[in-house]
PDB file of C-alpha atoms in Angstrom:
ATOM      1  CA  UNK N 288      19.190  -5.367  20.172  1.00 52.00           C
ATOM      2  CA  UNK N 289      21.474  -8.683  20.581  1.00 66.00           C
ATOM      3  CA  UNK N 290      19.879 -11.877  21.283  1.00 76.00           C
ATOM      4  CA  UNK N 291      20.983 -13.259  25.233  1.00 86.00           C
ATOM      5  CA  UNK N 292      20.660 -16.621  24.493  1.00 91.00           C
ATOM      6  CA  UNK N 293      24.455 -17.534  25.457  1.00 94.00           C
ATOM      7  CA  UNK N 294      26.264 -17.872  28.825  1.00 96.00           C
ATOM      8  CA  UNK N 295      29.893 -18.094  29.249  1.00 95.00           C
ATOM      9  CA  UNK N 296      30.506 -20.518  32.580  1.00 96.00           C
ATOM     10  CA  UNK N 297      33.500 -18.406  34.277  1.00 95.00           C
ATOM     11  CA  UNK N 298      34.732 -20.119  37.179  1.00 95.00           C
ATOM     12  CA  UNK N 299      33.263 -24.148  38.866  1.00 94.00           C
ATOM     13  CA  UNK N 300      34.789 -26.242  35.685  1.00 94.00           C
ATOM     14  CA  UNK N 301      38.432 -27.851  35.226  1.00 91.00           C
ATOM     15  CA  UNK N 302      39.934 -29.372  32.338  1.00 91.00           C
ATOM     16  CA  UNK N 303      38.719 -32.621  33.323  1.00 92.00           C
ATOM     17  CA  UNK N 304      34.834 -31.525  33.598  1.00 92.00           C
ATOM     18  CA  UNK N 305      33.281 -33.306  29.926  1.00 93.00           C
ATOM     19  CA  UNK N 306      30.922 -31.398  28.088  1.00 94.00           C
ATOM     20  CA  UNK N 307      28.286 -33.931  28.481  1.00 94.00           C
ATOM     21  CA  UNK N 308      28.222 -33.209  31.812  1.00 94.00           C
ATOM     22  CA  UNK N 309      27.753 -29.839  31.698  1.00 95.00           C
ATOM     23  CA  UNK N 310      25.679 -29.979  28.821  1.00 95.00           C
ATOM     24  CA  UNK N 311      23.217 -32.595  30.696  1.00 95.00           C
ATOM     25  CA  UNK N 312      23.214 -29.763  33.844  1.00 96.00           C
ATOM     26  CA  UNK N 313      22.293 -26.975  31.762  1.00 96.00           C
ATOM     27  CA  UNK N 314      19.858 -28.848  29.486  1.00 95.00           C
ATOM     28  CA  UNK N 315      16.859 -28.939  32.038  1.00 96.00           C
ATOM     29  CA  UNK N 316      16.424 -25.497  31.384  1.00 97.00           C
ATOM     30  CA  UNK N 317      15.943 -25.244  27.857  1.00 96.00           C
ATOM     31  CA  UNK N 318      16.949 -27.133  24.614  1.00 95.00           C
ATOM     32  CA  UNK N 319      20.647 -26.384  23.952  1.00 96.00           C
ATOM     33  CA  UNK N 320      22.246 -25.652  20.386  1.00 94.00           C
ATOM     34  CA  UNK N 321      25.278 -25.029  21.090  1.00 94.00           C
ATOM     35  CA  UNK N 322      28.037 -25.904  24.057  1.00 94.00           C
ATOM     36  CA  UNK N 323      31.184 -24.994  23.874  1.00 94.00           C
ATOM     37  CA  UNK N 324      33.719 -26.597  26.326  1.00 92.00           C
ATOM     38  CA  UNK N 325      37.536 -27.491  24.819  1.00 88.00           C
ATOM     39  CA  UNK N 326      40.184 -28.317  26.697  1.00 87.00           C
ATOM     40  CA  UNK N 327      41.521 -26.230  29.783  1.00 89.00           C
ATOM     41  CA  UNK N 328      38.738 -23.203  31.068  1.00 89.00           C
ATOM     42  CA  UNK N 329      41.485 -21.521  31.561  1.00 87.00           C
ATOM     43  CA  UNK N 330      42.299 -21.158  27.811  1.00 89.00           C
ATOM     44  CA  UNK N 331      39.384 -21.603  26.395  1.00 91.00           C
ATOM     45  CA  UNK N 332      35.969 -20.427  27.997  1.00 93.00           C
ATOM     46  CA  UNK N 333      33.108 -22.591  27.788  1.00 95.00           C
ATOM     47  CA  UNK N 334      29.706 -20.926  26.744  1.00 95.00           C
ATOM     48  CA  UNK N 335      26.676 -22.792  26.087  1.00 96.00           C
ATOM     49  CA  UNK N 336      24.419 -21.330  23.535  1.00 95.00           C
ATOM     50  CA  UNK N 337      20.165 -21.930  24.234  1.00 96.00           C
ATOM     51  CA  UNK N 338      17.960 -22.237  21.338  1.00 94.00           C
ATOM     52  CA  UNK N 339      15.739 -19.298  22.898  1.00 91.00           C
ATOM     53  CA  UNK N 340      17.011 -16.678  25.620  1.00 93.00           C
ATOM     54  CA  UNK N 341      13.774 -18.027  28.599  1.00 95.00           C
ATOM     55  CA  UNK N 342      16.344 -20.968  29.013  1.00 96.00           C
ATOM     56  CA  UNK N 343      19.273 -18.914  29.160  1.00 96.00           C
ATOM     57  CA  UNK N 344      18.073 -16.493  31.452  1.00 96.00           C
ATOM     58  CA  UNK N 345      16.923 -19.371  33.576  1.00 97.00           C
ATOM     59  CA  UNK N 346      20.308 -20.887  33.300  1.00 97.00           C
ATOM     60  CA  UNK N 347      21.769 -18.128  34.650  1.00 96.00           C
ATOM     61  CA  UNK N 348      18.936 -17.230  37.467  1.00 97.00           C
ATOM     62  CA  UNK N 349      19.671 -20.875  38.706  1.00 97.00           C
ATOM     63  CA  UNK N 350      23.308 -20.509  39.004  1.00 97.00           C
ATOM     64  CA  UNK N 351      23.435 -17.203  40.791  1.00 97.00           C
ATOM     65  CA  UNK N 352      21.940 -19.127  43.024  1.00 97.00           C
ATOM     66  CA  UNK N 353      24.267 -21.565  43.085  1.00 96.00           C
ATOM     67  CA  UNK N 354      21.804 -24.565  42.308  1.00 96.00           C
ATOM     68  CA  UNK N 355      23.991 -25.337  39.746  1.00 96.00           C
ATOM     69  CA  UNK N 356      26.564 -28.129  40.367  1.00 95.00           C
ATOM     70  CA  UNK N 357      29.253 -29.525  38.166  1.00 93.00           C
ATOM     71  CA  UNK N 358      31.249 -32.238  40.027  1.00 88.00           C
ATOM     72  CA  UNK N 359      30.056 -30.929  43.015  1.00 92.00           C
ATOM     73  CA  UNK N 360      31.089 -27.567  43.088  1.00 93.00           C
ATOM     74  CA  UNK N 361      28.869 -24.517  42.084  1.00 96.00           C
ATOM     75  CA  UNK N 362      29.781 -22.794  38.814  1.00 96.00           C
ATOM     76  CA  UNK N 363      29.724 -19.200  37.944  1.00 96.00           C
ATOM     77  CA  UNK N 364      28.289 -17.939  34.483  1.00 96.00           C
ATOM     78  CA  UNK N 365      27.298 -14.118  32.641  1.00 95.00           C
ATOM     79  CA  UNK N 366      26.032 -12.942  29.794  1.00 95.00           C
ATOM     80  CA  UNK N 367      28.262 -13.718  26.620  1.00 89.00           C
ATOM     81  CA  UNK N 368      27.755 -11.412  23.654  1.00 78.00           C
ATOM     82  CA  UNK N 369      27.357 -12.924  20.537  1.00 66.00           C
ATOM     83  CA  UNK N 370      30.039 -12.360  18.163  1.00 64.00           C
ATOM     84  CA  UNK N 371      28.688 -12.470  15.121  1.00 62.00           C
ATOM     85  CA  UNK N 372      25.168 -14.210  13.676  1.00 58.00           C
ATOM     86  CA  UNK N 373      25.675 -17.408  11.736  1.00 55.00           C
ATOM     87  CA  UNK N 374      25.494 -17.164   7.785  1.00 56.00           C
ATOM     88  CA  UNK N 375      21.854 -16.913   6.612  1.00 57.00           C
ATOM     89  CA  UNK N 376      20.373 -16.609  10.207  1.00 58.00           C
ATOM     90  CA  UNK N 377      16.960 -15.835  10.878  1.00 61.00           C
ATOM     91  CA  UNK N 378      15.054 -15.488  13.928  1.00 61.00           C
ATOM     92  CA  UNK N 379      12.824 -18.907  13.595  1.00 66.00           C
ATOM     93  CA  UNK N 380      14.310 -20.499  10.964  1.00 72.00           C
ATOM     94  CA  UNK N 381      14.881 -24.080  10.068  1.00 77.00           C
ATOM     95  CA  UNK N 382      18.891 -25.236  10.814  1.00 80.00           C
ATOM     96  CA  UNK N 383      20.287 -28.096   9.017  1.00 82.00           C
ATOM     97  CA  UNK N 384      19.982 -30.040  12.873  1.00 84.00           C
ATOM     98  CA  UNK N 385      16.372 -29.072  12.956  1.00 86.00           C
ATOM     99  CA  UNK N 386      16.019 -31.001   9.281  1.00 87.00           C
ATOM    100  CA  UNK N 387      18.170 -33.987  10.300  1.00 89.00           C
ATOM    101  CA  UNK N 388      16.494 -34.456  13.644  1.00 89.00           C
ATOM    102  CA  UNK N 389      12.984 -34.112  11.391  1.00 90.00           C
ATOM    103  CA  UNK N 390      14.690 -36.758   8.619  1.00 89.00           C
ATOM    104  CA  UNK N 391      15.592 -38.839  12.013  1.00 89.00           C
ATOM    105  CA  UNK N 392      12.162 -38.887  13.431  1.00 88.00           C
ATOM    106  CA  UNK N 393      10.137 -39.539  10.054  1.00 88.00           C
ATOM    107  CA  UNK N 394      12.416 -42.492   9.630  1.00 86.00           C
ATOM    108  CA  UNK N 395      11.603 -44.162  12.977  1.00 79.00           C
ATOM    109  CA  UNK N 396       8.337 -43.639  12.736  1.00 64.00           C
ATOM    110  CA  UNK N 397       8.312 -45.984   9.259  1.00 55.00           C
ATOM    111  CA  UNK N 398      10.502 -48.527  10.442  1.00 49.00           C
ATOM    112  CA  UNK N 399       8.300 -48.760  13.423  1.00 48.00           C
ATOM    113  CA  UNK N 400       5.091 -49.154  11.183  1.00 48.00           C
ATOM    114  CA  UNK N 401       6.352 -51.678   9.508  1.00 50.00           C
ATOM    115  CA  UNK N 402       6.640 -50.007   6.202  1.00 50.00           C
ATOM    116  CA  UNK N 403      10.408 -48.674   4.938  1.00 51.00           C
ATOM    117  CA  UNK N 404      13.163 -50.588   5.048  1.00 53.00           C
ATOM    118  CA  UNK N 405      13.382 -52.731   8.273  1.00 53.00           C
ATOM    119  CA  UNK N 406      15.779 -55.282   9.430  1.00 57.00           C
ATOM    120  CA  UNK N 407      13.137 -58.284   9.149  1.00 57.00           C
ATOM    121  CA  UNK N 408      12.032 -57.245   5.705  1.00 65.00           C
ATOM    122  CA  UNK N 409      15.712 -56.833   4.185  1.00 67.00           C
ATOM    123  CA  UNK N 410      16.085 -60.176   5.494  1.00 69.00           C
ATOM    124  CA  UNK N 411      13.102 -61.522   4.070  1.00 77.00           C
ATOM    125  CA  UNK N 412      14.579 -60.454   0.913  1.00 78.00           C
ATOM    126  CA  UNK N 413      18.072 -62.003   1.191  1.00 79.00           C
ATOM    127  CA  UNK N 414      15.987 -65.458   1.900  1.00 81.00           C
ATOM    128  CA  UNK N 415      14.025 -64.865  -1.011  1.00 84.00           C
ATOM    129  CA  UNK N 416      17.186 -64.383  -3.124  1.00 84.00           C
ATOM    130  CA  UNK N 417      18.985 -67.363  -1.733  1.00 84.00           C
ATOM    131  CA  UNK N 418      15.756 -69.579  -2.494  1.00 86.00           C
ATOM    132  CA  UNK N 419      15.627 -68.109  -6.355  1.00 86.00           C
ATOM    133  CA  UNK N 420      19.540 -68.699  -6.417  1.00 86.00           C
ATOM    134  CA  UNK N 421      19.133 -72.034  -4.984  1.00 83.00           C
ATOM    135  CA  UNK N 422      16.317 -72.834  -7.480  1.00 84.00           C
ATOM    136  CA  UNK N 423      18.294 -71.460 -10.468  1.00 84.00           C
ATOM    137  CA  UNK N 424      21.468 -73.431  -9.861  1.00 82.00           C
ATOM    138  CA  UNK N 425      19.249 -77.020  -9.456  1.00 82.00           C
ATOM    139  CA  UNK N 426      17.399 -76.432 -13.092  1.00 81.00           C
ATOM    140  CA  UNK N 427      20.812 -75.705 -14.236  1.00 81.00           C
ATOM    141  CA  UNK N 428      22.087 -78.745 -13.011  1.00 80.00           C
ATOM    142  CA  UNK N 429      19.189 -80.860 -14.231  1.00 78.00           C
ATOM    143  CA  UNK N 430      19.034 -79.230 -17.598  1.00 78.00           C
ATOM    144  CA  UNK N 431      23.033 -80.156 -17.516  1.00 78.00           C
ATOM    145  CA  UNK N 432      22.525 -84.011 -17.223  1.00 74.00           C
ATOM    146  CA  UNK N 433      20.411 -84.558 -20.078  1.00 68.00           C
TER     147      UNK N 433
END
C-alpha cells in the first residue's frame, strides 16, 4: 500500500503566496520534509510532503474544515499519490537532512560547552600569535644591533 504522507493544496494560494508561509501553516501539524510551491498554482501545484502520514492526515482534517488560512482565505487540499520512492528509501531511515541537522546540533552543543572551536578561543589564538610574532621580530632586532 502507498504511503499518504503528501497533500497537494488545490485551490486558496496565488502566485504571490511564499512557501514559507504556507510551510509555517502546515508545520503545526507535523514536521515537514518536503514543500513544494514554484511559481504560479496554476502551473505548478504545490504539495507538501509530512515526514509521517498522522500529520498529513491532520493537515488535511484541518483544512476540510477550513481552519486553514493562507493570506486570509481558506485553502483546499487531497490526497497526492506519490510518484515514485526516492533512491535507497526505507521506511525509518536516516536522510542526509536527518545527519546534517544531527552534525548541526552536536556542534552547538560544543561550542556552547566551551570546548570546539569558538569565537573567543580562535581569538585567543590570533593574540597569542601576534604576541609570539611580536616577540620574534624584537630578538631579531636586538640580535641585529650587535
Amino acid at each position: 500500500m502507498a504511503v499518504r504522507d503528501t497533500i497537494e493544496i488545490i485551490d486558496g494560494v496565488h502566485s504571490g503566496t511564499t512557501r514559507l508561509s504556507l510551510k509555517t501553516q502546515l508545520e503545526r501539524f507535523g514536521e515537514i520534509d518536503i514543500c513544494h510551491k514554484i511559481g504560479d498554482p496554476r502551473e505548478d501545484t504545490p504539495w507538501v510532503r509530512f515526514r509521517d502520514s498522522k500529520g498529513a492526515l491532520s493537515a488535511l482534517d484541518a483544512i476540510a474544515r477550513g481552519e486553514v488560512l493562507i493570506d486570509g482565505v481558506p485553502i483546499k487540499a487531497q490526497w497526492r499519490a506519490r510518484r515514485k520512492e526516492p533512491p535507497g528509501f526505507k521506511s525509518g531511515a536516516r536522510t542526509s537532512r536527518d545527519i546534517y541537522l544531527e552534525q548541526q546540533q552536536a556542534r552547538g552543543r560544543r561550542d556552547r560547552s566551551g570546548s570546539g572551536d569558538s569565537r573567543r578561543n580562535r581569538g585567543d589564538r590570533r593574540s597569542e600569535r601576534r604576541e609570539r610574532r611580536s616577540r620574534d621580530r624584537r630578538s631579531r632586532d636586538r640580535s641585529r644591533r650587535r
